[in-house]
mmCIF file of C-alpha atoms in Angstrom:
data_model
loop_
_atom_site.group_PDB
_atom_site.id
_atom_site.type_symbol
_atom_site.label_atom_id
_atom_site.label_comp_id
_atom_site.label_asym_id
_atom_site.label_seq_id
_atom_site.Cartn_x
_atom_site.Cartn_y
_atom_site.Cartn_z
ATOM 1 C CA MET O 1 -0.226 28.975 -3.446
ATOM 2 C CA THR O 2 -1.828 26.030 -1.582
ATOM 3 C CA TRP O 3 0.762 24.637 1.172
ATOM 4 C CA LEU O 4 0.565 20.795 2.101
ATOM 5 C CA PRO O 5 2.873 19.577 4.625
ATOM 6 C CA HIS O 6 3.926 16.032 3.992
ATOM 7 C CA ILE O 7 2.977 13.962 6.892
ATOM 8 C CA THR O 8 5.807 11.092 7.428
ATOM 9 C CA VAL O 9 7.174 8.598 10.324
ATOM 10 C CA ALA O 10 10.423 7.479 10.979
ATOM 11 C CA THR O 11 11.537 4.793 13.576
ATOM 12 C CA ILE O 12 14.776 4.613 15.961
ATOM 13 C CA VAL O 13 15.684 0.800 16.237
ATOM 14 C CA GLU O 14 18.702 0.365 18.685
ATOM 15 C CA ASP O 15 20.658 -2.432 19.531
ATOM 16 C CA ASN O 16 23.807 -2.208 22.039
ATOM 17 C CA GLY O 17 24.479 1.279 20.728
ATOM 18 C CA ARG O 18 24.101 0.522 17.540
ATOM 19 C CA PHE O 19 21.122 2.280 15.266
ATOM 20 C CA LEU O 20 19.267 0.557 12.101
ATOM 21 C CA MET O 21 20.184 3.081 9.425
ATOM 22 C CA VAL O 22 19.001 3.055 6.069
ATOM 23 C CA GLU O 23 21.084 4.061 3.139
ATOM 24 C CA GLU O 24 19.147 5.343 0.130
ATOM 25 C CA LEU O 25 19.607 6.993 -3.013
ATOM 26 C CA LYS O 26 18.779 10.292 -3.553
ATOM 27 C CA ALA O 27 18.695 12.561 -6.300
ATOM 28 C CA GLY O 28 21.556 9.805 -7.505
ATOM 29 C CA ARG O 29 23.894 10.121 -4.543
ATOM 30 C CA ALA O 30 23.780 7.825 -1.499
ATOM 31 C CA VAL O 31 22.205 9.008 1.641
ATOM 32 C CA LEU O 32 21.515 7.739 5.493
ATOM 33 C CA ASN O 33 18.457 7.883 7.130
ATOM 34 C CA GLN O 34 16.371 6.504 9.744
ATOM 35 C CA PRO O 35 13.710 3.898 8.257
ATOM 36 C CA ALA O 36 10.823 6.423 7.347
ATOM 37 C CA GLY O 37 8.671 7.102 4.911
ATOM 38 C CA HIS O 38 5.443 8.934 4.147
ATOM 39 C CA LEU O 39 1.916 8.080 5.506
ATOM 40 C CA ASP O 40 -0.321 6.031 3.519
ATOM 41 C CA PRO O 41 -4.123 6.760 3.131
ATOM 42 C CA ASN O 42 -6.190 4.948 5.891
ATOM 43 C CA GLU O 43 -3.235 3.829 7.777
ATOM 44 C CA THR O 44 -2.460 5.014 11.616
ATOM 45 C CA LEU O 45 1.325 6.493 12.331
ATOM 46 C CA ILE O 46 2.327 3.608 13.918
ATOM 47 C CA ASP O 47 1.327 1.111 11.121
ATOM 48 C CA ALA O 48 3.017 3.562 9.009
ATOM 49 C CA ALA O 49 6.075 3.339 10.876
ATOM 50 C CA ILE O 50 6.379 -0.755 10.957
ATOM 51 C CA ARG O 51 5.433 -0.796 7.534
ATOM 52 C CA GLU O 52 8.466 1.631 6.142
ATOM 53 C CA THR O 53 10.800 -0.362 8.814
ATOM 54 C CA LEU O 54 10.309 -3.486 7.054
ATOM 55 C CA GLU O 55 10.224 -2.130 3.292
ATOM 56 C CA GLU O 56 13.280 -0.563 3.854
ATOM 57 C CA THR O 57 15.406 -2.518 6.132
ATOM 58 C CA GLY O 58 13.954 -6.285 6.499
ATOM 59 C CA TRP O 59 13.246 -6.095 9.890
ATOM 60 C CA ASP O 60 9.953 -6.573 11.479
ATOM 61 C CA VAL O 61 9.719 -4.157 14.409
ATOM 62 C CA GLU O 62 7.419 -3.519 17.350
ATOM 63 C CA ALA O 63 7.033 0.241 17.996
ATOM 64 C CA THR O 64 7.634 1.193 21.816
ATOM 65 C CA ALA O 65 7.244 4.772 22.461
ATOM 66 C CA VAL O 66 7.069 7.977 20.498
ATOM 67 C CA VAL O 67 10.493 10.012 20.552
ATOM 68 C CA GLY O 68 8.921 13.520 19.305
ATOM 69 C CA ILE O 69 7.123 15.322 16.671
ATOM 70 C CA TYR O 70 9.135 17.006 14.514
ATOM 71 C CA LEU O 71 8.688 19.973 11.684
ATOM 72 C CA TYR O 72 11.237 20.602 9.172
ATOM 73 C CA THR O 73 11.468 22.221 6.027
ATOM 74 C CA ALA O 74 13.844 21.134 3.254
ATOM 75 C CA PRO O 75 16.397 23.584 2.336
ATOM 76 C CA SER O 76 16.930 21.839 -1.142
ATOM 77 C CA ASN O 77 13.189 21.974 -2.170
ATOM 78 C CA GLY O 78 11.535 24.092 0.491
ATOM 79 C CA VAL O 79 9.063 20.870 1.211
ATOM 80 C CA THR O 80 7.498 21.167 4.612
ATOM 81 C CA TYR O 81 7.634 17.442 6.754
ATOM 82 C CA GLN O 82 5.886 16.614 9.743
ATOM 83 C CA ARG O 83 7.841 13.761 11.208
ATOM 84 C CA VAL O 84 6.715 11.389 13.758
ATOM 85 C CA CYS O 85 9.436 9.267 15.413
ATOM 86 C CA PHE O 86 8.880 6.126 16.894
ATOM 87 C CA ALA O 87 11.199 4.171 18.836
ATOM 88 C CA ALA O 88 11.010 0.184 18.173
ATOM 89 C CA LYS O 89 12.867 -2.959 19.081
ATOM 90 C CA THR O 90 13.553 -5.734 16.255
ATOM 91 C CA VAL O 91 11.062 -8.540 16.124
ATOM 92 C CA LYS O 92 12.436 -10.541 13.302
ATOM 93 C CA HIS O 93 14.912 -10.224 10.338
ATOM 94 C CA HIS O 94 14.049 -11.100 6.821
ATOM 95 C CA PRO O 95 17.340 -11.461 5.038
ATOM 96 C CA ASP O 96 15.750 -11.838 1.497
ATOM 97 C CA HIS O 97 13.172 -9.173 2.057
ATOM 98 C CA GLN O 98 12.813 -6.908 -1.415
ATOM 99 C CA LEU O 99 13.529 -3.559 -0.225
ATOM 100 C CA ASP O 100 11.934 -0.279 -1.852
ATOM 101 C CA ASP O 101 13.107 1.044 -4.545
ATOM 102 C CA GLY O 102 16.326 3.272 -4.328
ATOM 103 C CA ILE O 103 17.322 1.741 -0.866
ATOM 104 C CA VAL O 104 20.849 0.715 -1.464
ATOM 105 C CA GLY O 105 20.459 -1.274 2.285
ATOM 106 C CA ALA O 106 20.181 -1.112 5.885
ATOM 107 C CA LYS O 107 23.279 -0.473 8.050
ATOM 108 C CA TRP O 108 23.833 -0.523 12.087
ATOM 109 C CA LEU O 109 25.884 2.320 13.102
ATOM 110 C CA THR O 110 26.501 3.986 16.455
ATOM 111 C CA ARG O 111 25.917 7.623 17.286
ATOM 112 C CA ASP O 112 29.879 8.298 16.715
ATOM 113 C CA GLU O 113 30.029 6.438 13.166
ATOM 114 C CA LEU O 114 27.040 8.718 12.202
ATOM 115 C CA LEU O 115 28.578 11.851 13.089
ATOM 116 C CA THR O 116 31.724 10.879 10.815
ATOM 117 C CA GLN O 117 29.060 10.653 7.884
ATOM 118 C CA ARG O 118 27.632 14.241 8.385
ATOM 119 C CA ASP O 119 28.168 14.871 4.836
ATOM 120 C CA HIS O 120 25.499 11.829 3.867
ATOM 121 C CA TRP O 121 23.081 12.694 6.088
ATOM 122 C CA ARG O 122 19.515 13.200 4.699
ATOM 123 C CA SER O 123 18.529 15.657 6.972
ATOM 124 C CA GLU O 124 19.623 16.907 10.474
ATOM 125 C CA LEU O 125 16.489 15.202 11.786
ATOM 126 C CA ILE O 126 18.823 12.011 11.756
ATOM 127 C CA ILE O 127 21.114 13.101 14.985
ATOM 128 C CA ARG O 128 18.260 15.187 16.613
ATOM 129 C CA CYS O 129 15.887 11.868 16.858
ATOM 130 C CA ILE O 130 18.647 10.238 17.902
ATOM 131 C CA ASP O 131 19.668 12.209 20.764
ATOM 132 C CA ASP O 132 16.281 12.895 21.755
ATOM 133 C CA TYR O 133 15.751 8.833 21.834
ATOM 134 C CA LEU O 134 19.299 9.019 24.097
ATOM 135 C CA SER O 135 18.037 11.351 26.016
ATOM 136 C CA GLY O 136 15.245 9.145 27.636
ATOM 137 C CA LYS O 137 12.579 11.322 27.686
ATOM 138 C CA LEU O 138 9.823 8.879 25.396
ATOM 139 C CA PHE O 139 6.443 9.719 25.317
ATOM 140 C CA SER O 140 3.772 6.708 25.618
ATOM 141 C CA LEU O 141 2.464 5.071 22.196
ATOM 142 C CA GLU O 142 -1.095 6.350 24.091
ATOM 143 C CA LEU O 143 -0.269 9.737 22.718
ATOM 144 C CA ILE O 144 -1.054 8.776 19.210
ATOM 145 C CA ARG O 145 -4.625 8.744 18.923
ATOM 146 C CA PRO O 146 -6.315 6.313 16.215
ATOM 147 C CA SER O 147 -9.028 8.150 14.150
ATOM 148 C CA LEU O 148 -12.821 7.895 14.617
#
């Protein structure tokens, strides 16, 4: 059996204690996640995070730091994901931007509001990434090395 982990990115975007979240459909159920998605061929991790945030929320963002690198195996299907999570700041909102298929919309939620919706989280990585961001232990974007 070949083991192929999925390389993904996610973005923590915070504005006055509220976090930019994505409501999306997963197996016919609405779930919450950070703006996140898979790395595309010939794309940098930072570019992927910026692209996914725009595609899922309509927000242009600027990556400011690395929050962390996470390994997660989904209990629903056994797929392993390596997530590189970035902190970012908003640059410009495009309210008429066509969001990706399966995206219901973007929401700004506080950590406390997220905790009341635990049954709707896509994964436990949501709160782990937010808590790591809130701890202030962020890493320079220089941690991410471009390919040669």
